[in-house]
mmCIF file of C-alpha atoms and ligand atoms in Angstrom:
data_model
loop_
_atom_site.group_PDB
_atom_site.id
_atom_site.type_symbol
_atom_site.label_atom_id
_atom_site.label_comp_id
_atom_site.label_asym_id
_atom_site.label_seq_id
_atom_site.Cartn_x
_atom_site.Cartn_y
_atom_site.Cartn_z
ATOM 1 C CA UNK A 311 -4.164 7.870 77.253
ATOM 2 C CA UNK A 312 -0.673 8.180 77.799
ATOM 3 C CA UNK A 313 0.321 11.977 78.700
ATOM 4 C CA UNK A 314 3.688 13.349 79.012
ATOM 5 C CA UNK A 315 4.339 16.378 81.337
ATOM 6 C CA UNK A 316 7.350 18.726 81.679
ATOM 7 C CA UNK A 317 9.281 16.087 80.731
ATOM 8 C CA UNK A 318 13.290 15.894 80.970
ATOM 9 C CA UNK A 319 15.284 13.158 80.855
ATOM 10 C CA UNK A 320 18.907 12.249 79.714
ATOM 11 C CA UNK A 321 22.401 10.076 79.883
ATOM 12 C CA UNK A 322 23.740 10.719 83.331
ATOM 13 C CA UNK A 323 24.422 14.662 83.502
ATOM 14 C CA UNK A 324 24.147 15.103 80.013
ATOM 15 C CA UNK A 325 19.967 16.005 79.388
ATOM 16 C CA UNK A 326 18.742 14.968 75.784
ATOM 17 C CA UNK A 327 14.995 16.081 76.286
ATOM 18 C CA UNK A 328 13.665 19.262 77.986
ATOM 19 C CA UNK A 329 10.444 20.031 78.595
ATOM 20 C CA UNK A 330 8.633 17.644 76.533
ATOM 21 C CA UNK A 331 4.900 18.140 76.336
ATOM 22 C CA UNK A 332 3.020 15.113 74.802
ATOM 23 C CA UNK A 333 -0.620 13.941 74.438
ATOM 24 C CA UNK A 334 -1.032 10.300 73.037
ATOM 25 C CA UNK A 335 -4.747 9.719 73.145
ATOM 26 C CA UNK A 336 -6.015 5.926 73.095
ATOM 27 C CA UNK A 337 -6.209 4.432 69.895
ATOM 28 C CA UNK A 338 -4.291 7.533 67.756
ATOM 29 C CA UNK A 339 -1.121 6.893 65.865
ATOM 30 C CA UNK A 340 0.897 9.778 67.314
ATOM 31 C CA UNK A 341 3.972 10.594 65.007
ATOM 32 C CA UNK A 342 7.339 11.949 66.180
ATOM 33 C CA UNK A 343 9.783 13.223 63.727
ATOM 34 C CA UNK A 344 12.910 15.181 63.966
ATOM 35 C CA UNK A 345 16.790 14.863 62.718
ATOM 36 C CA UNK A 346 19.608 12.355 63.804
ATOM 37 C CA UNK A 347 19.976 12.908 67.493
ATOM 38 C CA UNK A 348 17.069 15.288 68.237
ATOM 39 C CA UNK A 349 16.233 12.896 70.882
ATOM 40 C CA UNK A 350 13.563 10.595 69.457
ATOM 41 C CA UNK A 351 14.780 7.381 70.579
ATOM 42 C CA UNK A 352 15.384 8.406 73.919
ATOM 43 C CA UNK A 353 11.773 9.697 73.986
ATOM 44 C CA UNK A 354 10.504 6.075 73.270
ATOM 45 C CA UNK A 355 13.527 4.656 75.760
ATOM 46 C CA UNK A 356 12.229 7.071 78.802
ATOM 47 C CA UNK A 357 8.579 6.160 78.007
ATOM 48 C CA UNK A 358 9.856 2.623 78.073
ATOM 49 C CA UNK A 359 11.899 3.133 81.481
ATOM 50 C CA UNK A 360 14.932 2.156 79.575
ATOM 51 C CA UNK A 361 15.820 6.187 80.353
ATOM 52 C CA UNK A 362 15.419 7.551 83.628
ATOM 53 C CA UNK A 363 13.482 10.738 83.799
ATOM 54 C CA UNK A 364 14.866 13.680 85.723
ATOM 55 C CA UNK A 365 11.998 16.166 85.619
ATOM 56 C CA UNK A 366 8.537 15.603 84.748
ATOM 57 C CA UNK A 367 6.182 13.057 84.765
ATOM 58 C CA UNK A 368 4.606 10.278 81.833
ATOM 59 C CA UNK A 369 0.974 9.592 83.236
ATOM 60 C CA UNK A 370 -0.182 6.481 81.903
ATOM 61 C CA UNK A 371 -4.547 6.316 82.220
ATOM 62 C CA UNK A 372 -4.179 9.298 85.141
ATOM 63 C CA UNK A 373 -1.299 6.843 87.017
ATOM 64 C CA UNK A 374 2.416 7.751 86.631
ATOM 65 C CA UNK A 375 3.899 4.732 84.555
ATOM 66 C CA UNK A 376 6.096 2.333 86.380
ATOM 67 C CA UNK A 377 9.767 3.267 86.312
ATOM 68 C CA UNK A 378 11.067 -0.226 85.522
ATOM 69 C CA UNK A 379 11.366 -1.583 81.916
ATOM 70 C CA UNK A 380 9.450 -4.675 82.654
ATOM 71 C CA UNK A 381 6.311 -3.257 84.863
ATOM 72 C CA UNK A 382 5.895 -0.901 81.657
ATOM 73 C CA UNK A 383 5.763 -3.818 79.410
ATOM 74 C CA UNK A 384 3.359 -5.852 82.004
ATOM 75 C CA UNK A 385 1.071 -2.301 81.623
ATOM 76 C CA UNK A 386 0.729 -2.702 77.810
ATOM 77 C CA UNK A 387 3.457 -0.559 76.899
ATOM 78 C CA UNK A 388 5.246 -1.985 74.471
ATOM 79 C CA UNK A 389 8.619 -0.679 72.730
ATOM 80 C CA UNK A 390 9.907 -2.466 69.318
ATOM 81 C CA UNK A 391 13.343 -0.376 69.395
ATOM 82 C CA UNK A 392 15.250 0.552 66.294
ATOM 83 C CA UNK A 393 17.478 -1.357 64.445
ATOM 84 C CA UNK A 394 15.719 -4.665 64.704
ATOM 85 C CA UNK A 395 17.409 -6.075 68.067
ATOM 86 C CA UNK A 396 15.975 -9.529 67.700
ATOM 87 C CA UNK A 397 17.883 -12.337 69.377
ATOM 88 C CA UNK A 398 20.384 -13.413 66.817
ATOM 89 C CA UNK A 399 20.881 -16.585 67.469
ATOM 90 C CA UNK A 400 17.540 -18.163 68.749
ATOM 91 C CA UNK A 401 15.035 -19.306 65.259
ATOM 92 C CA UNK A 402 11.973 -16.706 64.589
ATOM 93 C CA UNK A 403 9.725 -18.955 66.711
ATOM 94 C CA UNK A 404 12.335 -18.861 69.865
ATOM 95 C CA UNK A 405 11.918 -15.117 69.453
ATOM 96 C CA UNK A 406 8.288 -14.876 69.548
ATOM 97 C CA UNK A 407 8.448 -16.904 72.446
ATOM 98 C CA UNK A 408 10.424 -14.416 74.244
ATOM 99 C CA UNK A 409 7.936 -11.858 72.689
ATOM 100 C CA UNK A 410 5.079 -13.405 74.788
ATOM 101 C CA UNK A 411 6.482 -14.009 77.786
ATOM 102 C CA UNK A 412 3.701 -12.567 79.729
ATOM 103 C CA UNK A 413 0.615 -14.810 77.919
ATOM 104 C CA UNK A 414 -1.213 -17.506 79.189
ATOM 105 C CA UNK A 415 -0.620 -20.920 76.766
ATOM 106 C CA UNK A 416 -3.910 -20.424 75.347
ATOM 107 C CA UNK A 417 -3.360 -16.686 74.631
ATOM 108 C CA UNK A 418 0.084 -17.278 73.500
ATOM 109 C CA UNK A 419 -0.779 -19.786 70.671
ATOM 110 C CA UNK A 420 -3.676 -17.392 69.710
ATOM 111 C CA UNK A 421 -1.199 -14.375 69.434
ATOM 112 C CA UNK A 422 0.830 -16.674 67.515
ATOM 113 C CA UNK A 423 -1.183 -17.338 65.208
ATOM 114 C CA UNK A 424 -1.979 -13.416 64.674
ATOM 115 C CA UNK A 425 1.528 -12.603 63.907
ATOM 116 C CA UNK A 426 2.167 -15.053 61.669
ATOM 117 C CA UNK A 427 -1.453 -14.413 59.574
ATOM 118 C CA UNK A 428 0.150 -10.581 59.748
ATOM 119 C CA UNK A 429 3.664 -11.702 58.656
ATOM 120 C CA UNK A 430 3.411 -14.663 56.671
ATOM 121 C CA UNK A 431 7.095 -14.625 55.766
ATOM 122 C CA UNK A 432 7.685 -15.649 59.762
ATOM 123 C CA UNK A 433 5.939 -18.332 59.483
ATOM 124 C CA UNK A 434 7.914 -19.694 56.424
ATOM 125 C CA UNK A 435 11.386 -18.657 57.746
ATOM 126 C CA UNK A 436 9.598 -20.296 61.468
ATOM 127 C CA UNK A 437 13.140 -22.509 62.013
ATOM 128 C CA UNK A 438 15.290 -20.155 60.683
ATOM 129 C CA UNK A 439 18.196 -18.639 63.060
ATOM 130 C CA UNK A 440 16.967 -15.277 63.688
ATOM 131 C CA UNK A 441 20.166 -13.684 62.823
ATOM 132 C CA UNK A 442 20.504 -14.948 59.111
ATOM 133 C CA UNK A 443 16.955 -13.071 58.435
ATOM 134 C CA UNK A 444 17.201 -10.229 55.327
ATOM 135 C CA UNK A 445 16.708 -6.639 57.328
ATOM 136 C CA UNK A 446 13.502 -6.114 56.301
ATOM 137 C CA UNK A 447 12.355 -10.106 57.538
ATOM 138 C CA UNK A 448 14.111 -8.724 60.939
ATOM 139 C CA UNK A 449 12.031 -6.003 61.211
ATOM 140 C CA UNK A 450 9.228 -7.608 60.880
ATOM 141 C CA UNK A 451 10.287 -10.335 63.448
ATOM 142 C CA UNK A 452 10.625 -7.820 65.781
ATOM 143 C CA UNK A 453 7.328 -6.182 65.080
ATOM 144 C CA UNK A 454 6.005 -9.209 65.431
ATOM 145 C CA UNK A 455 7.925 -10.167 68.697
ATOM 146 C CA UNK A 456 6.601 -6.823 69.818
ATOM 147 C CA UNK A 457 2.828 -7.920 69.256
ATOM 148 C CA UNK A 458 3.190 -11.070 71.056
ATOM 149 C CA UNK A 459 2.763 -9.155 74.580
ATOM 150 C CA UNK A 460 -0.393 -7.862 72.848
ATOM 151 C CA UNK A 461 0.111 -4.127 73.734
ATOM 152 C CA UNK A 462 -2.552 -1.301 74.345
ATOM 153 C CA UNK A 463 0.334 1.245 73.390
ATOM 154 C CA UNK A 464 3.150 0.439 70.956
ATOM 155 C CA UNK A 465 6.007 2.413 70.794
ATOM 156 C CA UNK A 466 7.894 2.408 66.922
ATOM 157 C CA UNK A 467 11.091 3.577 66.396
ATOM 158 C CA UNK A 468 12.105 3.926 62.985
ATOM 159 C CA UNK A 469 9.760 1.204 61.511
ATOM 160 C CA UNK A 470 10.839 1.693 57.849
ATOM 161 C CA UNK A 471 14.897 2.003 58.394
ATOM 162 C CA UNK A 472 16.400 0.002 55.395
ATOM 163 C CA UNK A 473 13.244 -1.519 54.180
ATOM 164 C CA UNK A 474 12.984 -2.169 50.382
ATOM 165 C CA UNK A 475 9.621 -0.452 48.997
ATOM 166 C CA UNK A 476 7.944 -3.292 48.787
ATOM 167 C CA UNK A 477 8.161 -4.408 52.517
ATOM 168 C CA UNK A 478 8.162 -0.378 53.478
ATOM 169 C CA UNK A 479 4.582 -0.507 52.331
ATOM 170 C CA UNK A 480 4.089 -3.845 53.944
ATOM 171 C CA UNK A 481 5.427 -2.491 57.281
ATOM 172 C CA UNK A 482 3.311 0.669 57.476
ATOM 173 C CA UNK A 483 -0.298 -1.191 56.219
ATOM 174 C CA UNK A 484 0.457 -3.412 58.809
ATOM 175 C CA UNK A 485 0.753 -0.098 61.350
ATOM 176 C CA UNK A 486 -2.570 1.283 60.553
ATOM 177 C CA UNK A 487 -3.895 -2.359 60.624
ATOM 178 C CA UNK A 488 -2.483 -2.847 64.331
ATOM 179 C CA UNK A 489 -4.470 0.704 65.354
ATOM 180 C CA UNK A 490 -7.166 0.361 63.081
ATOM 181 C CA UNK A 491 -8.383 -3.386 63.814
ATOM 182 C CA UNK A 492 -6.772 -4.037 67.644
ATOM 183 C CA UNK A 493 -7.112 -0.394 68.492
ATOM 184 C CA UNK A 494 -3.782 -0.244 69.202
ATOM 185 C CA UNK A 495 -2.376 3.537 70.576
ATOM 186 C CA UNK A 496 0.926 3.915 68.488
ATOM 187 C CA UNK A 497 3.641 6.491 68.701
ATOM 188 C CA UNK A 498 5.873 6.717 65.904
ATOM 189 C CA UNK A 499 9.509 7.717 65.270
ATOM 190 C CA UNK A 500 10.139 7.790 61.948
ATOM 191 C CA UNK A 501 12.604 9.823 59.291
ATOM 192 C CA UNK A 502 10.811 9.673 56.709
ATOM 193 C CA UNK A 503 8.705 12.607 57.671
ATOM 194 C CA UNK A 504 6.153 12.248 54.578
ATOM 195 C CA UNK A 505 5.032 8.641 55.702
ATOM 196 C CA UNK A 506 4.529 9.211 59.343
ATOM 197 C CA UNK A 507 2.820 12.413 58.651
ATOM 198 C CA UNK A 508 0.677 10.904 56.359
ATOM 199 C CA UNK A 509 -0.421 8.171 59.354
ATOM 200 C CA UNK A 510 -0.628 10.537 62.344
ATOM 201 C CA UNK A 511 -3.803 11.931 63.385
ATOM 202 C CA UNK A 512 -1.234 14.127 65.401
ATOM 203 C CA UNK A 513 2.588 14.569 65.459
ATOM 204 C CA UNK A 514 5.403 16.682 66.857
ATOM 205 C CA UNK A 515 8.424 17.860 65.679
ATOM 206 C CA UNK A 516 11.133 17.322 67.715
ATOM 207 C CA UNK A 517 14.731 19.816 67.170
ATOM 208 C CA UNK A 518 17.692 19.431 70.258
ATOM 209 C CA UNK A 519 15.683 17.463 72.577
ATOM 210 C CA UNK A 520 12.800 19.934 72.533
ATOM 211 C CA UNK A 521 9.294 20.103 70.885
ATOM 212 C CA UNK A 522 9.260 23.034 68.271
ATOM 213 C CA UNK A 523 6.003 22.607 66.365
ATOM 214 C CA UNK A 524 3.157 20.615 66.411
ATOM 215 C CA UNK A 525 -0.224 20.116 64.839
ATOM 216 C CA UNK A 526 -2.635 17.217 62.955
ATOM 217 C CA UNK A 527 -0.390 15.041 60.614
ATOM 218 C CA UNK A 528 -2.464 16.826 57.466
ATOM 219 C CA UNK A 529 -1.225 20.514 59.378
ATOM 220 C CA UNK A 530 2.188 19.585 59.513
ATOM 221 C CA UNK A 531 2.462 17.997 55.845
ATOM 222 C CA UNK A 532 1.141 21.703 54.722
ATOM 223 C CA UNK A 533 3.421 23.236 57.493
ATOM 224 C CA UNK A 534 6.158 25.569 55.145
ATOM 225 C CA UNK A 535 9.021 25.152 57.821
ATOM 226 C CA UNK A 536 8.151 20.672 58.307
ATOM 227 C CA UNK A 537 8.005 21.029 53.991
ATOM 228 C CA UNK A 538 11.256 22.862 53.730
ATOM 229 C CA UNK A 539 13.082 21.038 56.603
ATOM 230 C CA UNK A 540 11.509 17.168 56.520
ATOM 231 C CA UNK A 541 9.988 17.047 53.542
ATOM 232 C CA UNK A 542 12.135 17.496 50.744
ATOM 233 C CA UNK A 543 14.387 14.573 50.835
ATOM 234 C CA UNK A 544 11.939 12.025 52.078
ATOM 235 C CA UNK A 545 11.878 8.663 49.834
ATOM 236 C CA UNK A 546 10.018 5.742 49.420
ATOM 237 C CA UNK A 547 6.601 7.447 50.769
HETATM 238 P P1 LIG B 129 18.443 9.237 65.230
HETATM 239 O O1 LIG B 129 17.382 8.996 64.181
HETATM 240 O O2 LIG B 129 19.493 9.431 64.466
HETATM 241 O O3 LIG B 129 18.568 7.412 65.644
HETATM 242 P P2 LIG B 129 17.321 10.238 67.939
HETATM 243 O O4 LIG B 129 16.356 10.878 67.572
HETATM 244 O O5 LIG B 129 16.558 8.714 68.146
HETATM 245 O O6 LIG B 129 18.634 10.283 66.437
HETATM 246 P P3 LIG B 129 18.723 9.541 69.902
HETATM 247 O O7 LIG B 129 19.091 8.607 69.818
HETATM 248 O O8 LIG B 129 17.608 10.088 71.170
HETATM 249 O O9 LIG B 129 18.369 10.599 68.768
HETATM 250 O O10 LIG B 129 19.563 10.526 70.809
HETATM 251 C C1 LIG B 129 19.956 12.041 71.202
HETATM 252 C C2 LIG B 129 21.294 12.382 72.108
HETATM 253 O O11 LIG B 129 21.582 11.919 72.966
HETATM 254 C C3 LIG B 129 22.195 12.426 70.781
HETATM 255 O O12 LIG B 129 23.090 13.713 71.172
HETATM 256 C C4 LIG B 129 22.817 10.997 71.359
HETATM 257 O O13 LIG B 129 24.140 10.723 71.017
HETATM 258 C C5 LIG B 129 22.808 10.888 73.008
HETATM 259 N N1 LIG B 129 22.750 9.723 73.347
HETATM 260 C C6 LIG B 129 21.503 8.629 73.210
HETATM 261 N N2 LIG B 129 22.132 7.601 73.705
HETATM 262 C C7 LIG B 129 23.423 7.427 74.293
HETATM 263 C C8 LIG B 129 23.575 7.120 75.742
HETATM 264 N N3 LIG B 129 23.540 5.852 75.763
HETATM 265 N N4 LIG B 129 25.033 7.853 76.295
HETATM 266 C C9 LIG B 129 25.305 8.881 76.281
HETATM 267 N N5 LIG B 129 24.354 10.242 74.969
HETATM 268 C C10 LIG B 129 23.590 9.176 74.545
#
């Protein structure tokens, strides 16, 4: 279980997140929705050790989360960043190798097989330079690379960004499978609020760095304030 308690964080003197309290039980999907600039990426970056905590704490299984990003990955918490930050000059396979750097050789080949089974397109593009993949393929590679370290908790930042409807559905099916078949805990940050809420066991609405509404995915889908502010313009879902 991941617990975020009275968390404040930001960049230098600018505080972006104010007094955030979020509980993430094991094997659940927790959604975070909010407008551009609300602080969603900052939240994920704080969990993954990229942005420093200025007040409060994040506990993972009752212990303070490591403050260094690579130790957070070692603890099993892995972020798939927004904007598909894959290594563009490396091949698909080399990107997967980078993602699996903590694995033993046998774990590595099992995981690579699993990732290629989840995302068959990566098998077809195996030796292609990652920067030449389409946007959707890069998104899948970013997820595949994240899965190579066999995370217990996956932090997904806008996985649907820029995806055509078919790929969009495929990516969300993969997220559901990671949760249901592999018991992965998932924090899902999404602009597509409708899809995020449909998939989430519990969700939070972030506005100007504060949580303003929370509830089960179903509750938020029926909430009038959420509907008028976030569900009108959803596409694809
Ligand atoms: P989006 O949906 O557009 O990605 P977001 O909800 O993820 O937005 P953040 O990227 O967390 O929002 O940004 C929250 C605030 O923090 C914004 O005002 C942004 O300008 C600011 N911010 C983000 N990154 C930095 C940075 N590296 N240095 C200074 N300010 C930053």
